[in-house]
Coordinates of C-alpha atoms in Angstrom, one line a residue:
Chain U
M1 CA 57.2 -63.2 -157.1
F2 CA 60.7 -63.4 -156.7
K3 CA 62.1 -63.4 -153.2
F4 CA 65.8 -62.8 -152.5
S5 CA 65.6 -65.5 -149.5
N6 CA 64.1 -68.3 -151.5
L7 CA 67.4 -68.5 -153.3
S8 CA 70.0 -71.1 -152.2
Y9 CA 72.4 -70.2 -149.7
D10 CA 75.1 -70.9 -152.6
A11 CA 73.3 -68.5 -155.1
Q12 CA 72.9 -65.7 -152.4
R13 CA 76.3 -65.7 -151.5
R14 CA 77.5 -65.2 -155.1
V15 CA 74.9 -62.3 -155.3
I16 CA 76.0 -60.8 -152.1
I17 CA 79.5 -61.0 -152.8
I18 CA 79.2 -59.1 -156.0
L19 CA 76.2 -56.7 -154.9
F20 CA 78.4 -55.7 -151.8
S21 CA 81.4 -55.3 -153.1
I22 CA 80.9 -53.7 -156.6
V23 CA 80.6 -49.8 -155.2
P24 CA 83.7 -50.1 -152.4
V25 CA 85.5 -51.6 -155.4
A26 CA 84.9 -49.4 -157.8
L27 CA 85.5 -46.3 -155.6
L28 CA 88.8 -48.1 -154.6
I29 CA 90.1 -48.3 -158.1
T30 CA 88.7 -44.7 -159.5
F31 CA 90.2 -43.2 -156.1
A32 CA 93.3 -45.1 -155.3
Y33 CA 95.0 -47.0 -157.9
I34 CA 94.0 -45.0 -161.1
P35 CA 95.2 -41.6 -159.8
V36 CA 98.7 -43.3 -158.7
A37 CA 98.9 -44.9 -162.4
N38 CA 98.0 -42.1 -163.7
M39 CA 100.4 -39.9 -161.5
F40 CA 103.6 -42.2 -162.3
Y41 CA 102.6 -41.8 -166.2
Y42 CA 101.9 -37.5 -166.2
S43 CA 105.2 -37.6 -164.2
F44 CA 107.3 -38.4 -167.3
T45 CA 105.2 -36.2 -169.5
D46 CA 105.4 -32.2 -169.8
W47 CA 101.7 -32.0 -169.1
N48 CA 99.9 -28.7 -168.3
G49 CA 96.4 -29.9 -167.9
F50 CA 95.1 -28.9 -171.0
S51 CA 97.8 -29.7 -174.0
D52 CA 99.2 -32.9 -175.3
K53 CA 100.9 -34.7 -173.4
E54 CA 104.8 -35.0 -174.5
F55 CA 106.6 -37.8 -173.0
V56 CA 110.0 -36.1 -171.3
G57 CA 111.5 -39.0 -169.7
F58 CA 113.2 -38.3 -166.2
E59 CA 113.6 -34.4 -167.2
N60 CA 111.0 -33.7 -164.2
Y61 CA 112.5 -35.9 -161.7
L62 CA 116.2 -34.2 -162.7
T63 CA 114.7 -31.0 -162.0
I64 CA 113.3 -31.9 -158.8
F65 CA 116.9 -33.6 -157.6
T66 CA 119.3 -30.7 -159.1
D67 CA 117.2 -27.5 -158.7
P68 CA 118.1 -26.7 -155.3
E69 CA 114.9 -24.4 -155.1
Y70 CA 112.8 -27.5 -155.3
F71 CA 115.0 -29.5 -152.8
V72 CA 115.4 -26.8 -150.0
V73 CA 111.7 -27.4 -149.1
F74 CA 112.9 -30.8 -146.9
K75 CA 114.6 -28.5 -144.9
V76 CA 111.5 -27.2 -143.5
S77 CA 110.4 -30.6 -143.0
L78 CA 112.9 -31.2 -140.2
Y79 CA 111.3 -28.2 -138.0
Y80 CA 108.3 -30.4 -138.1
F81 CA 109.8 -33.1 -137.7
F82 CA 111.9 -32.1 -134.4
A83 CA 108.3 -30.9 -133.1
T84 CA 107.0 -34.1 -133.2
F85 CA 109.3 -35.2 -130.4
V86 CA 108.2 -32.2 -128.4
Q87 CA 104.4 -33.0 -129.0
M88 CA 104.9 -36.6 -128.0
G89 CA 107.1 -35.7 -125.0
L90 CA 104.2 -33.5 -123.6
A91 CA 101.9 -35.9 -124.3
L92 CA 103.1 -39.0 -122.7
Y93 CA 103.8 -36.6 -119.6
F94 CA 100.2 -35.5 -119.4
A95 CA 99.1 -39.1 -120.5
T96 CA 100.9 -40.5 -117.6
I97 CA 100.1 -38.1 -114.9
L98 CA 96.5 -38.1 -115.9
S99 CA 96.4 -42.4 -115.5
F100 CA 96.8 -41.7 -112.0
N101 CA 94.7 -40.0 -109.4
V102 CA 94.5 -36.2 -109.9
R103 CA 91.5 -33.9 -109.1
F104 CA 89.4 -32.9 -112.0
K105 CA 90.8 -35.8 -114.1
N106 CA 88.3 -35.4 -116.8
F107 CA 88.1 -32.0 -117.3
F108 CA 92.2 -31.7 -117.9
K109 CA 91.7 -34.8 -120.5
G110 CA 89.0 -32.8 -122.2
V111 CA 90.9 -29.4 -122.4
L112 CA 94.0 -30.9 -123.4
F113 CA 92.5 -33.0 -126.1
F114 CA 90.0 -30.7 -127.7
P115 CA 92.4 -28.6 -129.8
Y116 CA 92.7 -31.9 -131.8
L117 CA 89.1 -31.9 -132.8
L118 CA 89.1 -28.4 -134.1
N119 CA 89.0 -26.9 -137.9
G120 CA 92.1 -26.4 -139.5
V121 CA 91.2 -22.9 -140.9
A122 CA 90.0 -21.9 -137.2
I123 CA 93.7 -23.0 -135.8
G124 CA 95.6 -21.5 -138.4
F125 CA 93.8 -17.9 -138.0
M126 CA 93.5 -18.5 -134.1
F127 CA 97.5 -18.6 -134.6
L128 CA 97.8 -15.9 -136.7
F129 CA 95.8 -13.7 -134.4
F130 CA 98.1 -15.2 -131.7
F131 CA 101.3 -14.6 -133.2
R132 CA 100.4 -10.7 -134.3
P133 CA 102.7 -8.2 -133.7
E134 CA 101.3 -6.8 -129.9
G135 CA 99.1 -9.8 -130.6
T136 CA 98.5 -12.6 -127.7
L137 CA 101.9 -14.2 -127.5
D138 CA 103.4 -10.7 -127.0
T139 CA 101.1 -9.4 -124.6
V140 CA 101.7 -12.5 -122.7
L141 CA 105.5 -11.8 -122.7
N142 CA 105.2 -8.6 -121.6
T143 CA 103.1 -9.4 -118.8
L144 CA 105.3 -12.2 -117.7
G145 CA 108.4 -9.3 -117.8
L146 CA 109.8 -11.2 -120.9
G147 CA 109.3 -8.4 -123.5
E148 CA 113.0 -8.4 -124.8
F149 CA 112.4 -11.7 -126.2
I150 CA 109.5 -10.4 -128.3
Q151 CA 110.1 -11.3 -132.2
L152 CA 108.5 -10.8 -135.6
W153 CA 107.2 -14.2 -135.3
L154 CA 105.9 -14.9 -138.4
G155 CA 108.0 -12.1 -140.2
N156 CA 111.4 -13.4 -139.6
P157 CA 112.3 -16.5 -141.6
D158 CA 114.5 -17.7 -139.1
I159 CA 111.6 -17.9 -136.6
I160 CA 108.5 -18.7 -138.8
N161 CA 108.8 -22.1 -139.0
I162 CA 109.6 -22.8 -135.3
S163 CA 106.0 -20.8 -134.9
L164 CA 104.3 -22.9 -137.2
A165 CA 105.7 -25.8 -136.1
G166 CA 104.6 -24.8 -132.7
T167 CA 101.1 -24.2 -133.9
S168 CA 101.0 -27.9 -135.2
I169 CA 102.2 -29.1 -131.6
W170 CA 99.5 -27.6 -130.6
R171 CA 97.0 -28.9 -132.7
Y172 CA 98.0 -32.3 -132.9
M173 CA 99.5 -33.0 -129.2
G174 CA 96.1 -34.1 -128.2
F175 CA 95.7 -37.1 -130.6
N176 CA 98.9 -38.2 -129.3
F177 CA 97.9 -37.7 -125.5
I178 CA 94.5 -39.4 -126.5
I179 CA 96.4 -42.6 -127.8
F180 CA 98.9 -42.9 -124.9
L181 CA 95.9 -42.7 -122.3
G182 CA 94.5 -45.4 -124.0
A183 CA 97.5 -47.4 -124.1
I184 CA 98.4 -47.1 -120.5
S185 CA 94.9 -47.5 -119.2
S186 CA 95.3 -51.3 -121.0
I187 CA 98.1 -51.8 -118.1
P188 CA 96.7 -54.1 -115.4
K189 CA 96.2 -51.9 -112.2
D190 CA 97.8 -54.4 -109.9
V191 CA 101.1 -54.2 -111.5
Y192 CA 101.7 -50.8 -110.3
E193 CA 100.2 -52.1 -106.7
A194 CA 102.6 -54.9 -106.8
A195 CA 105.6 -52.5 -107.9
E196 CA 104.6 -50.1 -105.1
I197 CA 105.1 -52.9 -102.4
D198 CA 108.4 -53.6 -104.0
G199 CA 109.1 -49.8 -102.9
A200 CA 109.2 -48.7 -106.7
N201 CA 108.6 -44.7 -106.7
K202 CA 106.6 -43.1 -109.6
W203 CA 109.4 -42.6 -111.7
H204 CA 110.2 -46.5 -111.8
Q205 CA 107.1 -47.5 -112.4
F206 CA 107.0 -44.8 -115.6
R207 CA 110.6 -46.2 -116.5
Y208 CA 110.0 -49.7 -115.9
I209 CA 106.1 -50.6 -116.3
I210 CA 104.7 -47.7 -118.5
L211 CA 107.4 -47.1 -121.2
P212 CA 107.9 -50.7 -122.0
S213 CA 104.0 -51.4 -122.2
I214 CA 103.0 -48.9 -124.6
R215 CA 106.8 -49.1 -126.5
R216 CA 105.2 -50.1 -129.6
I217 CA 102.7 -47.0 -129.7
I218 CA 105.2 -45.0 -129.0
Q219 CA 107.6 -46.4 -132.1
L220 CA 104.2 -46.2 -134.3
N221 CA 103.9 -42.5 -133.6
L222 CA 107.3 -41.8 -134.2
I223 CA 107.2 -43.2 -137.6
L224 CA 104.2 -41.6 -138.1
A225 CA 105.8 -38.2 -137.4
I226 CA 108.2 -38.7 -140.5
S227 CA 105.2 -38.9 -142.7
G228 CA 103.5 -36.4 -141.0
A229 CA 106.2 -33.9 -141.1
L230 CA 106.9 -34.7 -144.7
S231 CA 103.3 -33.8 -145.6
S232 CA 102.7 -30.9 -143.3
F233 CA 100.1 -28.6 -145.4
E234 CA 97.2 -26.7 -143.8
I235 CA 98.7 -24.9 -141.1
P236 CA 101.5 -23.3 -143.2
Y237 CA 99.2 -23.0 -146.1
I238 CA 96.1 -21.1 -144.3
M239 CA 98.8 -18.9 -142.1
T240 CA 101.7 -18.4 -144.7
A241 CA 100.9 -19.8 -148.0
G242 CA 104.5 -20.7 -148.0
A243 CA 105.8 -17.2 -147.6
N244 CA 109.0 -16.0 -146.1
G245 CA 110.6 -19.6 -146.2
S246 CA 107.7 -21.6 -144.9
K247 CA 107.0 -23.6 -147.8
T248 CA 106.7 -27.3 -147.3
F249 CA 106.8 -29.9 -149.8
V250 CA 103.3 -30.5 -150.3
I251 CA 102.4 -26.5 -150.7
Q252 CA 105.1 -26.4 -153.2
T253 CA 103.7 -29.7 -155.2
V254 CA 100.0 -27.9 -154.8
D255 CA 101.5 -24.7 -156.3
I256 CA 103.4 -26.4 -159.3
A257 CA 100.7 -28.1 -160.2
F258 CA 97.5 -26.1 -159.5
K259 CA 98.8 -22.6 -159.7
Y260 CA 101.3 -22.9 -162.5
G261 CA 99.8 -25.7 -164.2
K262 CA 102.8 -27.9 -164.3
V263 CA 101.1 -31.1 -163.8
G264 CA 103.7 -33.0 -165.3
L265 CA 106.1 -31.8 -162.8
G266 CA 103.6 -31.7 -159.9
S267 CA 103.2 -35.5 -160.5
A268 CA 107.0 -35.8 -160.3
M269 CA 107.0 -34.5 -157.0
A270 CA 103.8 -36.1 -155.5
V271 CA 105.5 -39.3 -156.7
V272 CA 108.6 -38.6 -155.1
L273 CA 106.9 -37.6 -151.7
M274 CA 104.6 -40.7 -152.2
I275 CA 108.1 -43.1 -152.3
I276 CA 109.4 -41.3 -149.3
V277 CA 106.3 -42.0 -147.3
I278 CA 105.5 -45.5 -148.6
V279 CA 109.3 -46.3 -147.6
V280 CA 108.7 -45.2 -144.1
T281 CA 105.6 -46.8 -143.6
L282 CA 106.9 -50.1 -144.7
I283 CA 109.6 -49.6 -142.3
Q284 CA 107.3 -49.4 -139.7
K285 CA 105.3 -52.3 -140.3
K286 CA 108.6 -54.4 -140.2
F287 CA 109.1 -52.9 -136.9
F288 CA 105.9 -54.1 -135.8
K289 CA 106.3 -57.5 -137.3
E290 CA 109.6 -58.4 -135.4
D291 CA 108.0 -57.2 -132.0
Chain O
M1 CA 110.3 -36.0 -95.4
Y2 CA 108.5 -38.7 -97.7
K3 CA 105.3 -36.2 -96.8
L4 CA 107.5 -33.4 -98.4
K5 CA 108.4 -34.9 -101.4
Y6 CA 105.0 -36.2 -101.9
T7 CA 103.6 -32.5 -101.8
L8 CA 106.2 -31.4 -103.8
G9 CA 105.4 -34.0 -106.6
S10 CA 101.7 -32.8 -106.5
V11 CA 102.9 -29.3 -106.9
V12 CA 104.9 -29.9 -109.9
K13 CA 101.9 -32.3 -111.4
Y14 CA 98.9 -29.4 -110.7
V15 CA 101.1 -26.6 -111.9
S16 CA 102.4 -28.4 -115.5
L17 CA 98.8 -29.3 -115.5
L18 CA 97.4 -25.6 -115.2
L19 CA 100.3 -24.5 -117.7
G20 CA 99.0 -27.1 -120.2
L21 CA 95.6 -26.0 -119.5
F22 CA 96.4 -21.9 -119.9
A23 CA 98.4 -23.0 -123.3
A24 CA 95.3 -25.0 -124.5
L25 CA 93.1 -22.8 -123.7
I26 CA 94.5 -18.9 -124.0
P27 CA 94.6 -19.0 -127.8
I28 CA 91.1 -19.8 -127.7
A29 CA 90.0 -17.6 -125.3
V30 CA 91.4 -14.4 -126.5
V31 CA 89.6 -15.1 -130.0
F32 CA 86.2 -15.5 -128.0
F33 CA 87.2 -12.3 -126.1
A34 CA 88.0 -10.4 -129.4
S35 CA 84.7 -11.5 -131.0
F36 CA 82.8 -9.7 -128.5
K37 CA 84.8 -6.6 -129.0
T38 CA 83.6 -3.4 -131.0
S39 CA 85.8 -2.4 -133.7
S40 CA 87.2 0.8 -131.2
E41 CA 87.6 -1.2 -128.3
Y42 CA 89.4 -3.9 -130.1
K43 CA 92.1 -1.4 -131.0
S44 CA 92.3 0.3 -127.8
S45 CA 92.4 -2.9 -125.4
G46 CA 94.9 -5.7 -125.2
P47 CA 94.1 -9.4 -126.4
L48 CA 93.9 -10.7 -122.6
T49 CA 91.3 -8.0 -121.5
P50 CA 87.7 -9.5 -121.7
P51 CA 85.2 -7.6 -123.6
E52 CA 82.9 -4.6 -122.1
N53 CA 79.9 -5.9 -123.2
W54 CA 79.2 -9.8 -123.7
T55 CA 76.2 -9.3 -125.4
N56 CA 77.6 -7.5 -128.3
F57 CA 77.0 -9.7 -131.2
E58 CA 77.1 -7.4 -134.3
N59 CA 80.6 -9.4 -135.1
Y60 CA 78.8 -12.7 -135.2
T61 CA 75.8 -11.4 -137.4
R62 CA 78.6 -9.8 -139.6
A63 CA 80.8 -12.7 -139.9
F64 CA 77.6 -15.0 -140.0
V65 CA 76.3 -13.1 -143.0
E66 CA 79.3 -11.4 -145.0
G67 CA 81.0 -14.7 -144.8
N68 CA 78.7 -16.7 -146.4
M69 CA 78.9 -18.9 -143.3
M70 CA 75.2 -19.8 -143.7
V71 CA 75.9 -21.5 -147.1
G72 CA 78.8 -23.1 -145.3
F73 CA 76.7 -24.5 -142.8
V74 CA 74.1 -26.0 -145.2
N75 CA 76.9 -27.5 -147.6
T76 CA 78.9 -28.8 -144.6
T77 CA 75.8 -30.7 -143.2
I78 CA 74.9 -32.2 -146.6
I79 CA 78.1 -33.6 -147.3
L80 CA 78.8 -35.0 -144.1
L81 CA 75.4 -36.6 -143.8
V82 CA 75.7 -38.3 -147.4
S83 CA 79.3 -39.1 -146.8
I84 CA 79.0 -40.5 -143.4
V85 CA 76.0 -42.8 -144.6
G86 CA 77.6 -43.8 -147.5
A87 CA 81.1 -44.6 -146.4
T88 CA 78.9 -46.6 -143.4
L89 CA 77.1 -48.5 -145.8
T90 CA 79.8 -49.4 -148.4
G91 CA 82.6 -49.9 -145.4
S92 CA 80.1 -52.3 -143.4
M93 CA 79.2 -54.2 -146.8
I94 CA 82.5 -54.7 -148.1
A95 CA 83.8 -55.7 -144.5
F96 CA 80.9 -58.5 -144.2
V97 CA 81.8 -59.7 -147.6
L98 CA 85.7 -59.8 -146.6
N99 CA 85.2 -61.1 -143.1
R100 CA 82.2 -63.9 -143.6
F101 CA 83.2 -65.4 -147.1
K102 CA 85.9 -67.2 -148.7
F103 CA 86.2 -67.1 -152.5
R104 CA 88.3 -66.9 -155.3
G105 CA 90.0 -63.7 -155.2
S106 CA 89.1 -63.0 -151.6
N107 CA 92.8 -62.5 -150.4
L108 CA 93.2 -60.5 -153.6
L109 CA 90.5 -58.2 -152.8
M110 CA 91.9 -57.6 -149.0
G111 CA 95.0 -57.3 -150.0
A112 CA 93.6 -54.7 -152.4
F113 CA 92.2 -52.5 -149.6
L114 CA 95.0 -53.0 -147.1
L115 CA 97.3 -51.8 -149.8
A116 CA 95.5 -48.9 -150.5
T117 CA 96.3 -47.7 -147.1
L118 CA 100.0 -47.1 -147.9
I119 CA 99.1 -44.4 -150.4
P120 CA 99.1 -41.3 -148.9
A121 CA 96.3 -39.6 -150.1
V122 CA 97.5 -35.9 -150.1
T123 CA 100.0 -37.0 -152.6
T124 CA 97.9 -38.3 -155.2
Q125 CA 95.8 -35.0 -155.7
V126 CA 97.6 -33.6 -158.7
A127 CA 96.1 -37.1 -160.5
T128 CA 92.6 -37.7 -158.3
F129 CA 91.9 -33.9 -159.5
Q130 CA 92.0 -35.0 -163.4
I131 CA 89.5 -37.8 -162.6
I132 CA 87.4 -35.6 -160.7
E133 CA 87.3 -33.2 -163.4
G134 CA 86.9 -36.2 -166.3
L135 CA 83.6 -37.6 -163.9
G136 CA 82.2 -34.1 -164.6
L137 CA 82.2 -33.4 -160.8
F138 CA 84.4 -30.7 -160.5
N139 CA 82.7 -27.6 -158.5
T140 CA 80.0 -29.8 -157.2
R141 CA 79.0 -31.7 -153.8
G142 CA 79.7 -34.6 -155.7
A143 CA 83.3 -34.1 -155.9
A144 CA 83.8 -34.2 -151.7
I145 CA 80.8 -37.0 -151.3
I146 CA 82.9 -39.1 -153.3
L147 CA 86.3 -38.3 -152.2
Y148 CA 85.3 -38.8 -148.7
M149 CA 83.4 -42.2 -149.3
S150 CA 86.0 -43.5 -151.7
T151 CA 89.3 -42.9 -149.5
D152 CA 87.7 -44.1 -146.1
I153 CA 89.8 -47.5 -145.7
I154 CA 89.9 -46.4 -142.1
A155 CA 86.2 -47.2 -142.0
V156 CA 86.3 -50.5 -143.5
Y157 CA 89.4 -51.4 -141.0
I158 CA 87.3 -50.6 -137.8
F159 CA 84.6 -52.7 -139.0
L160 CA 86.7 -55.5 -140.1
Q161 CA 88.0 -55.4 -136.4
F162 CA 84.5 -55.5 -134.8
M163 CA 83.4 -58.3 -137.3
D164 CA 85.9 -60.2 -135.8
S165 CA 84.5 -60.2 -132.6
I166 CA 81.0 -61.4 -133.7
S167 CA 81.0 -65.1 -133.8
V168 CA 80.1 -66.9 -137.0
S169 CA 77.6 -69.2 -134.7
L170 CA 75.1 -66.2 -134.8
D171 CA 75.0 -66.3 -138.5
E172 CA 74.5 -70.1 -138.7
S173 CA 71.9 -70.5 -136.0
A174 CA 69.9 -67.6 -137.8
M175 CA 70.5 -69.7 -141.2
L176 CA 69.1 -72.8 -139.4
D177 CA 65.7 -70.6 -139.0
G178 CA 66.1 -69.5 -142.6
A179 CA 67.2 -66.5 -142.6
S180 CA 68.7 -65.0 -146.0
Y181 CA 72.2 -63.1 -145.9
V182 CA 70.7 -60.1 -146.3
T183 CA 68.8 -60.7 -143.3
I184 CA 71.6 -61.8 -141.1
F185 CA 73.6 -58.4 -142.0
R186 CA 70.8 -56.3 -141.3
K187 CA 69.3 -57.9 -138.2
I188 CA 72.4 -59.6 -136.8
I189 CA 75.5 -57.7 -138.2
L190 CA 74.4 -54.4 -138.5
P191 CA 72.9 -54.1 -134.8
L192 CA 76.0 -55.7 -133.3
L193 CA 78.2 -53.2 -135.2
K194 CA 76.6 -50.2 -133.5
P195 CA 80.0 -49.2 -131.4
A196 CA 81.8 -49.5 -134.5
I197 CA 79.4 -47.3 -136.5
V198 CA 79.5 -44.6 -133.9
T199 CA 83.0 -44.7 -133.8
V200 CA 83.3 -44.4 -137.8
I201 CA 80.5 -41.6 -137.4
I202 CA 82.8 -39.5 -134.8
V203 CA 86.0 -40.2 -136.8
K204 CA 84.9 -39.2 -140.3
G205 CA 82.8 -36.7 -138.8
V206 CA 85.9 -35.1 -137.3
N207 CA 87.8 -35.3 -140.5
V208 CA 84.9 -34.2 -142.8
Y209 CA 83.8 -30.8 -140.8
N210 CA 87.5 -29.9 -140.5
D211 CA 89.1 -30.6 -143.8
F212 CA 90.1 -27.8 -145.7
Y213 CA 91.7 -29.4 -148.6
T214 CA 89.3 -31.0 -150.4
P215 CA 86.6 -28.8 -150.9
F216 CA 89.1 -26.0 -151.4
L217 CA 90.7 -28.0 -154.3
Y218 CA 87.4 -29.3 -155.5
M219 CA 85.0 -26.9 -154.8
P220 CA 86.2 -23.3 -155.0
K221 CA 82.6 -21.7 -155.9
K222 CA 81.3 -19.6 -153.9
E223 CA 77.8 -21.2 -153.5
L224 CA 79.6 -24.6 -152.6
H225 CA 81.9 -23.1 -149.5
V226 CA 81.6 -25.1 -146.4
I227 CA 82.6 -24.1 -143.1
S228 CA 86.6 -24.4 -143.6
T229 CA 86.6 -22.5 -147.0
A230 CA 84.1 -20.0 -146.1
L231 CA 86.1 -19.0 -143.3
F232 CA 89.5 -19.1 -145.3
T233 CA 87.9 -16.4 -147.5
F234 CA 88.2 -13.8 -144.4
K235 CA 92.0 -13.7 -145.3
G236 CA 92.1 -11.2 -147.7
P237 CA 89.0 -8.6 -147.3
Y238 CA 89.2 -9.0 -143.7
G239 CA 92.7 -8.7 -143.1
S240 CA 92.3 -5.5 -140.6
Q241 CA 88.9 -6.5 -139.0
W242 CA 90.1 -9.0 -136.7
E243 CA 87.1 -9.1 -134.5
V244 CA 84.9 -10.1 -137.1
I245 CA 87.2 -12.9 -138.0
C246 CA 87.5 -13.9 -134.4
A247 CA 83.6 -14.1 -134.5
G248 CA 83.8 -16.4 -137.7
I249 CA 86.2 -18.8 -135.8
M250 CA 84.3 -18.9 -133.0
I251 CA 81.0 -19.7 -135.5
A252 CA 83.1 -22.5 -136.9
I253 CA 84.1 -23.8 -133.3
I254 CA 80.8 -23.8 -131.2
P255 CA 79.5 -27.2 -133.2
T256 CA 82.5 -28.7 -132.3
L257 CA 82.5 -27.8 -129.0
I258 CA 78.9 -28.6 -128.4
A259 CA 79.2 -32.3 -130.6
F260 CA 82.3 -32.7 -127.9
I261 CA 80.7 -32.6 -124.6
S262 CA 77.9 -34.7 -125.9
L263 CA 79.9 -37.2 -127.3
Q264 CA 82.8 -36.9 -125.2
K265 CA 82.8 -40.6 -123.8
H266 CA 82.1 -42.1 -127.4
I267 CA 84.8 -40.0 -128.7
Y268 CA 87.4 -40.9 -126.5
N269 CA 86.8 -44.8 -126.8
G270 CA 86.7 -44.1 -130.6
M271 CA 89.9 -42.4 -130.8
A272 CA 91.7 -45.1 -128.7
G273 CA 90.3 -47.9 -130.4
S274 CA 90.5 -46.8 -134.1
V275 CA 94.2 -47.0 -133.9
K276 CA 94.8 -50.3 -132.0

């Protein structure tokens, strides 16, 4: 009878290499590399998803870069990009104070992190409820006597992206927080003790011990923020479907490709986004190597 | 003087923590309140007012039944189980090959997996869609399952990292005892990978449970709704019945809350470990 363990180790090795990698490699090629190759190809055609593909050269790219309708969506990304700074600032602040002695430490950690684990659609609805006229936010403002600041949070095109970016901060702050917490906890405790003996106060400890030790993680998060800002989709799509000037690049791409059936143009937009994100990622990798 | 400054610092610390606490909890708490209110009570009371009757589960029943949430839970569970098992198996297998064997093309293979991390999944959907359709998987659970399994380069990463810390001499001593490579993988590597597997299950579980994009795009059929897409259908028809929508939101959140409370320690370790 055939037994695998009777084969020589060399033969076993060959069988294992082929057997263990065949499925992952097939999946990798089918769902990572073929789509990219196809996407480049589609981006040079006027394909609508069913018809014959006709080669149109750079026409799609020309449309994207000359028609302001397509380019304006990058302005929306700026809101999400600036929001990330607020998000990281908050995360860093909470991670720092919760790294030291605080009562109910684990409870606070849990509560601040929990939003990150929530379902995207649930968060979208939750904040539709939050921003409604006479909804939660308006009621809170009224209670605090700040009623005069009440706005149409999702109805006013000047404010809508701030509201949505705020929702994004609420959703993702916990992620940065937990990463920072992990990084800070890897700093040996005796460093603080030594610093305290030398008369360093809490601010000095933050500035000269914590900040330098987690510099890399901050850099990484900052650069991830750029690609995150460019590819924001779920919150604005679920909450407003891109209405009132809240359309992001990905909403635009999905609409063009799937709603209006312009797969060629949608692909070209996706290629543009992919190239920007890849360039950003490469810059980040380079940063890390030099450190 | 020192004492005063110290107390002031404490006050600032606790006040900011409380503010953070409220900011994190109020949006959830008001939804929780509203989910127990009757329709007329909802209209007459402010969002910050707790419900009169905490045992009014009518909205929950309506959301669960009319919102197709049962189907959502069944589909989410099936997809979760299959894709987690799949990603764990394929991920640990390829990591084993990449970490333990040097062969012609092994560097190329490693490079192919590393390079793929550069491709942002959100951008390639337009082209991926054509492949899923070509494979006949559109509007089947297979679409989500195969996509969750294949895009999981993070799982491969986590396994590779852990595998590094498992000493090769363990394999060698097993080989002296005549163990086959399959036995080594099953009896030595997999058990030692347990912390990595827990991490992968959590990270994957969070992603799959909360993902909206994939099921929305690839499985629009009503019978294939998952929690996310089932909840999303409340958008139009229930526009004015927020008390029902709020119950729907809570139904989607409760499993996460239970999982979070029971897995807290592992979640913290996994989240911190997966990015390092």
